[in-house]
Structure formats: structure tokens, C-alpha cells
Amino acid sequence: MLNNRFFATLLKILILPLLAVPGMAFAEYGLNLPEGVTPISRDIYGLHMTIFWVCVGIAVIVFGVMIYSMIYHRKSKGAVAANFHESTTVELIWTLVPLAILIAIAVPATKVLIDLENTEKADMTVKITGYQWKWQYEYLDEKISFFSNLAQESRDGIKNEAVRNANENYLLDVDNRLVLPVNTRVRFLMTSNDVIHSWWVRELGVKQDANPGFINDSWAYIEKEGVYRGKCAELCGKDHGFMPVVVEVKSKEDYAKWVEDQKAQMAAAAAAGDREWTMDELMVKGQEVYSANCAACHGTTGAGVPGAFPAMTGSPMVVEPDQLQAHIDIVINGKAGTAMQAFGKQLSDSDIAAVVTFERNGFGNNTGDIVQPATIKSAR
């Protein structure tokens, strides 16, 4: 009678909770690490699955012995606990068996780790610099450089639920993607301009910290064209959740065309710094630059955050004529001891001229001041 009661109770403990789970919950059993699109990502996946099944085997053995002991060696069946002390055989077994398992795991783990750190024989090199809160990509071989910010559609969705719900890649899209060629060994150099960031794209098998003052490296050989999304994986400040990573992998032919387009755009941007801009041109360009670089702190309406980030609207530095040079200087060089970054190395002359003009004539300020790229060039 006691045995029947015991087994009935055990059945309820083990089986009934499973029956209570809705069938739809089992649809998520496919959740796992992705195999990815690079050799190293598949090696990481294989190592993960190997260790996972080793752990499953250990769990089955350990819990199997425990359950067997509870059923067949319980007091109600007259079992008497053994009384012994310092069994050399038992101590050797529970020391040597785990040691053998760890050594068996260490062999494939070491191989993967060595491959993960081997960045030699790269076909191209990309330097990645983390900023609060954006990424800078520099193609060292092609002499191409640009910043990658959160896409404007995602920025609009932060405060607009309808836009947010309609955006399939909310907070996972950018204005400038990192474009790479397929079947090419790419070396990544990671660093940071301010705090610790972490560049992570799971399908590539790359997750590397970007530390200020240091350069870490990683690599990828991407075997499939497509778009792969990631994010900063290190808590880096207020807008940590708003600095995604988007990698677009193209065929080698399309990549070569993209490189030519980028060089043409860089040449056009350089030429734009040598001409006179109209007020309308500066205001349109300035609003774009402000949204991408300034709105995170000073707000989309220029209201700022009291006690933390000063407002643009009515600010003496922004509206007073004799503060124009100080306004330009703080945008170029930042302000020590505050969150105000130095944008001199991040933005072009025309970008800075446009954003200063926009700030002095937007948000109801209407000073009438026009700043030309030539003024910024002489102020650097």
C-alpha cells in the first residue's frame, strides 16, 4: 500500500507539471545557438552541443542513481545506511572520473579557442570603434570610413507606438551598414573612443569587447550573402540599447561596386566643404546631423534634460551672437567632465556647419546666423 502511494506521488511530481504546460510552449524547443554562416561559428556551435550532451549524460546518470536510491533504498523498505569512513576507492573514482571528463572537453575547446584567436592571413581589415552611442567603421585597405547610427525610423518609434509596431527591425537597423564581401577572410580590430562597448553578431560567431586605449581583434569568413544583425553587448550608458550592428554581405562584384560608390560619396562630401551653402541647405542637413548625433541627449525638440543635458531652445550659447565661436568650439572639441563629446573627428566641416546653423535657427531660436564649412575648417 505504501509502495503504491509512493509511486503515485512520484508520478504526480514528475508527470503532471508537464501535462499542465500548453502544447504551444514546446514549439520553442528549437531555441538554441545558431550554427551561423562562418566556419568558426559552426565550430562554436559544435563545441556547445558536444558539451551540452556531455552534461545531459552526467545529469541522467547522477539523477538516475539518486532516484533509484530513493526508490529502492528507502527506510520503508528496511534499507540501512552504510557506515564507512575515508574510502580510497570512492575518492579516487569521484576525482579521476571528473578529471577525465574535463580533459576530454578541454581538447576540442582548446582547438576552437586557438582558431578563434587566429587572425592571420586576412584578406582585408576593418577597424571598429565604439562611441556613445554609435559605431565607426574604417576599411583600412580601401581608405573608407563612416559612422553607423540607429536608423531614423527606429528613433521615431521610440516615442511613437504605431511606428514602433510597424517596424520589423525596430532598434535593429542603422543608417549605414557594415558591408563585406562573401568568402573573404576579414580581420576586425576593435577599440573604443570612450567607454567599454562590445561588438556582437551571433551569426558570424563574433563577440569582442571594444576597450578604450586597447585594440582587440577577431575575424570572420562569411560564406553566405545576406543581412546579419547584432548589437552592443556591453552596458555602455544611457543609450546602450540604441546602438545596433548591421552587417550586409555582398558578392565580390557587388562589393567592388559599393566601394566605388563610397569613394565617390567621400569625394563629394569633401567637395561640399569647399562651397557656400544656402540657409535652406544647411537647415535640412543640420536636422539630419542633429537627429543622428545630438537628439539622444538634447532631445528631438531641443528641450534637453534638466540637470543633465542643457536645452537648445533659448540657450545663451545658442542664441547670443557673441557666443557663436564658443558654440562652434564646443561642438568640435566637446567639454571635459561632461557627456558632451568632441565631434571634430566624427563630423565633416559641412556637417558641423549645418548642425550649428540648425541649432541656432531651429527650436524657435531664429538667430539668422549662417555658418559655412570654411568657418569650421579655420576653427579646427
PDB file of N, CA, C and O in Angstrom, residues 12 18 42 49 55 61 67-68 91 96 111-112 117 123 126 129 145 150 172 201 205 247 274 284 290 299 353-354 374:
ATOM      1  N   LYS A  12       2.870  12.031  -9.890  1.00  0.00           N
ATOM      2  CA  LYS A  12       2.297  13.379  -9.923  1.00  0.00           C
ATOM      3  C   LYS A  12       3.388  14.443  -9.972  1.00  0.00           C
ATOM      4  O   LYS A  12       3.288  15.435 -10.701  1.00  0.00           O
ATOM      5  N   LEU A  18       4.305  18.530 -16.479  1.00  0.00           N
ATOM      6  CA  LEU A  18       4.486  18.519 -17.931  1.00  0.00           C
ATOM      7  C   LEU A  18       3.154  18.577 -18.651  1.00  0.00           C
ATOM      8  O   LEU A  18       3.015  19.226 -19.695  1.00  0.00           O
ATOM      9  N   ARG A  42      30.245  27.771 -36.672  1.00  0.00           N
ATOM     10  CA  ARG A  42      29.809  26.374 -36.646  1.00  0.00           C
ATOM     11  C   ARG A  42      30.662  25.552 -35.683  1.00  0.00           C
ATOM     12  O   ARG A  42      30.162  24.619 -35.050  1.00  0.00           O
ATOM     13  N   MET A  49      27.204  22.015 -28.495  1.00  0.00           N
ATOM     14  CA  MET A  49      26.353  20.832 -28.484  1.00  0.00           C
ATOM     15  C   MET A  49      27.064  19.624 -27.866  1.00  0.00           C
ATOM     16  O   MET A  49      26.449  18.819 -27.156  1.00  0.00           O
ATOM     17  N   CYS A  55      26.882  17.075 -20.577  1.00  0.00           N
ATOM     18  CA  CYS A  55      26.160  17.485 -19.359  1.00  0.00           C
ATOM     19  C   CYS A  55      24.850  16.721 -19.206  1.00  0.00           C
ATOM     20  O   CYS A  55      24.464  16.350 -18.091  1.00  0.00           O
ATOM     21  N   ILE A  61      22.857  10.174 -15.466  1.00  0.00           N
ATOM     22  CA  ILE A  61      23.500   9.204 -14.562  1.00  0.00           C
ATOM     23  C   ILE A  61      23.308   9.608 -13.098  1.00  0.00           C
ATOM     24  O   ILE A  61      22.888   8.793 -12.264  1.00  0.00           O
ATOM     25  N   ILE A  67      17.423   8.838  -8.002  1.00  0.00           N
ATOM     26  CA  ILE A  67      16.029   8.347  -7.996  1.00  0.00           C
ATOM     27  C   ILE A  67      15.982   6.856  -7.662  1.00  0.00           C
ATOM     28  O   ILE A  67      15.138   6.406  -6.886  1.00  0.00           O
ATOM     29  N   TYR A  68      16.913   6.095  -8.259  1.00  0.00           N
ATOM     30  CA  TYR A  68      16.969   4.663  -7.946  1.00  0.00           C
ATOM     31  C   TYR A  68      17.195   4.446  -6.450  1.00  0.00           C
ATOM     32  O   TYR A  68      16.545   3.596  -5.820  1.00  0.00           O
ATOM     33  N   GLU A  91      36.971   7.910  -3.309  1.00  0.00           N
ATOM     34  CA  GLU A  91      37.608   9.207  -3.512  1.00  0.00           C
ATOM     35  C   GLU A  91      38.376   9.257  -4.844  1.00  0.00           C
ATOM     36  O   GLU A  91      38.377  10.281  -5.532  1.00  0.00           O
ATOM     37  N   LEU A  96      39.034  11.124 -10.295  1.00  0.00           N
ATOM     38  CA  LEU A  96      39.581  10.805 -11.612  1.00  0.00           C
ATOM     39  C   LEU A  96      38.542  10.891 -12.736  1.00  0.00           C
ATOM     40  O   LEU A  96      38.862  11.308 -13.847  1.00  0.00           O
ATOM     41  N   LYS A 111      41.044  23.661 -29.224  1.00  0.00           N
ATOM     42  CA  LYS A 111      41.156  23.802 -30.680  1.00  0.00           C
ATOM     43  C   LYS A 111      40.306  24.961 -31.187  1.00  0.00           C
ATOM     44  O   LYS A 111      40.762  25.778 -32.000  1.00  0.00           O
ATOM     45  N   VAL A 112      39.057  25.049 -30.707  1.00  0.00           N
ATOM     46  CA  VAL A 112      38.175  26.136 -31.130  1.00  0.00           C
ATOM     47  C   VAL A 112      38.722  27.480 -30.672  1.00  0.00           C
ATOM     48  O   VAL A 112      38.697  28.471 -31.409  1.00  0.00           O
ATOM     49  N   GLU A 117      41.165  32.783 -32.049  1.00  0.00           N
ATOM     50  CA  GLU A 117      42.141  33.853 -31.842  1.00  0.00           C
ATOM     51  C   GLU A 117      43.114  34.006 -33.008  1.00  0.00           C
ATOM     52  O   GLU A 117      43.952  34.905 -32.993  1.00  0.00           O
ATOM     53  N   ASP A 123      42.349  38.746 -45.620  1.00  0.00           N
ATOM     54  CA  ASP A 123      42.256  39.348 -46.949  1.00  0.00           C
ATOM     55  C   ASP A 123      41.977  40.849 -46.865  1.00  0.00           C
ATOM     56  O   ASP A 123      42.300  41.596 -47.786  1.00  0.00           O
ATOM     57  N   VAL A 126      39.115  45.612 -41.102  1.00  0.00           N
ATOM     58  CA  VAL A 126      38.164  46.668 -40.765  1.00  0.00           C
ATOM     59  C   VAL A 126      38.371  47.058 -39.306  1.00  0.00           C
ATOM     60  O   VAL A 126      38.354  46.198 -38.424  1.00  0.00           O
ATOM     61  N   THR A 129      35.319  51.129 -34.105  1.00  0.00           N
ATOM     62  CA  THR A 129      35.466  51.958 -32.907  1.00  0.00           C
ATOM     63  C   THR A 129      34.097  52.246 -32.319  1.00  0.00           C
ATOM     64  O   THR A 129      33.197  52.711 -33.030  1.00  0.00           O
ATOM     65  N   SER A 145      35.787  55.348 -44.568  1.00  0.00           N
ATOM     66  CA  SER A 145      35.429  55.496 -43.162  1.00  0.00           C
ATOM     67  C   SER A 145      34.051  56.136 -43.050  1.00  0.00           C
ATOM     68  O   SER A 145      33.733  57.069 -43.800  1.00  0.00           O
ATOM     69  N   LEU A 150      21.837  54.509 -35.197  1.00  0.00           N
ATOM     70  CA  LEU A 150      20.492  53.934 -35.198  1.00  0.00           C
ATOM     71  C   LEU A 150      19.660  54.593 -36.289  1.00  0.00           C
ATOM     72  O   LEU A 150      19.683  55.816 -36.450  1.00  0.00           O
ATOM     73  N   LEU A 172      16.993  47.563 -34.459  1.00  0.00           N
ATOM     74  CA  LEU A 172      17.975  46.652 -35.043  1.00  0.00           C
ATOM     75  C   LEU A 172      18.347  47.064 -36.462  1.00  0.00           C
ATOM     76  O   LEU A 172      18.775  46.238 -37.259  1.00  0.00           O
ATOM     77  N   VAL A 201      27.775  39.982 -33.304  1.00  0.00           N
ATOM     78  CA  VAL A 201      26.864  39.487 -34.345  1.00  0.00           C
ATOM     79  C   VAL A 201      26.886  37.967 -34.235  1.00  0.00           C
ATOM     80  O   VAL A 201      27.879  37.326 -34.591  1.00  0.00           O
ATOM     81  N   GLY A 205      29.588  34.520 -35.319  1.00  0.00           N
ATOM     82  CA  GLY A 205      30.407  33.943 -34.258  1.00  0.00           C
ATOM     83  C   GLY A 205      31.402  34.940 -33.699  1.00  0.00           C
ATOM     84  O   GLY A 205      32.464  34.562 -33.202  1.00  0.00           O
ATOM     85  N   VAL A 247      25.335  43.985 -40.496  1.00  0.00           N
ATOM     86  CA  VAL A 247      26.356  43.593 -41.462  1.00  0.00           C
ATOM     87  C   VAL A 247      25.657  43.089 -42.717  1.00  0.00           C
ATOM     88  O   VAL A 247      24.823  42.179 -42.652  1.00  0.00           O
ATOM     89  N   ASP A 274      33.952  72.843 -49.599  1.00  0.00           N
ATOM     90  CA  ASP A 274      34.652  73.966 -50.244  1.00  0.00           C
ATOM     91  C   ASP A 274      33.707  74.949 -50.909  1.00  0.00           C
ATOM     92  O   ASP A 274      34.156  75.881 -51.590  1.00  0.00           O
ATOM     93  N   VAL A 284      18.330  71.742 -43.644  1.00  0.00           N
ATOM     94  CA  VAL A 284      17.941  70.354 -43.950  1.00  0.00           C
ATOM     95  C   VAL A 284      19.035  69.392 -43.503  1.00  0.00           C
ATOM     96  O   VAL A 284      18.773  68.388 -42.826  1.00  0.00           O
ATOM     97  N   TYR A 290      21.713  66.529 -36.532  1.00  0.00           N
ATOM     98  CA  TYR A 290      21.238  66.665 -35.148  1.00  0.00           C
ATOM     99  C   TYR A 290      20.494  65.408 -34.703  1.00  0.00           C
ATOM    100  O   TYR A 290      20.731  64.895 -33.597  1.00  0.00           O
ATOM    101  N   GLY A 299      17.471  65.958 -26.925  1.00  0.00           N
ATOM    102  CA  GLY A 299      16.058  65.770 -27.240  1.00  0.00           C
ATOM    103  C   GLY A 299      15.707  66.182 -28.646  1.00  0.00           C
ATOM    104  O   GLY A 299      16.348  67.067 -29.229  1.00  0.00           O
ATOM    105  N   ALA A 353      29.025  72.663 -39.686  1.00  0.00           N
ATOM    106  CA  ALA A 353      28.440  73.947 -40.080  1.00  0.00           C
ATOM    107  C   ALA A 353      26.924  73.856 -40.132  1.00  0.00           C
ATOM    108  O   ALA A 353      26.204  74.755 -39.669  1.00  0.00           O
ATOM    109  N   ALA A 354      26.422  72.739 -40.664  1.00  0.00           N
ATOM    110  CA  ALA A 354      24.971  72.568 -40.790  1.00  0.00           C
ATOM    111  C   ALA A 354      24.302  72.424 -39.434  1.00  0.00           C
ATOM    112  O   ALA A 354      23.262  73.047 -39.180  1.00  0.00           O
ATOM    113  N   ALA A 374      33.724  76.601 -44.439  1.00  0.00           N
ATOM    114  CA  ALA A 374      35.029  77.274 -44.372  1.00  0.00           C
ATOM    115  C   ALA A 374      35.301  77.816 -42.974  1.00  0.00           C
ATOM    116  O   ALA A 374      36.448  77.807 -42.502  1.00  0.00           O
TER     117      ALA A 374
END
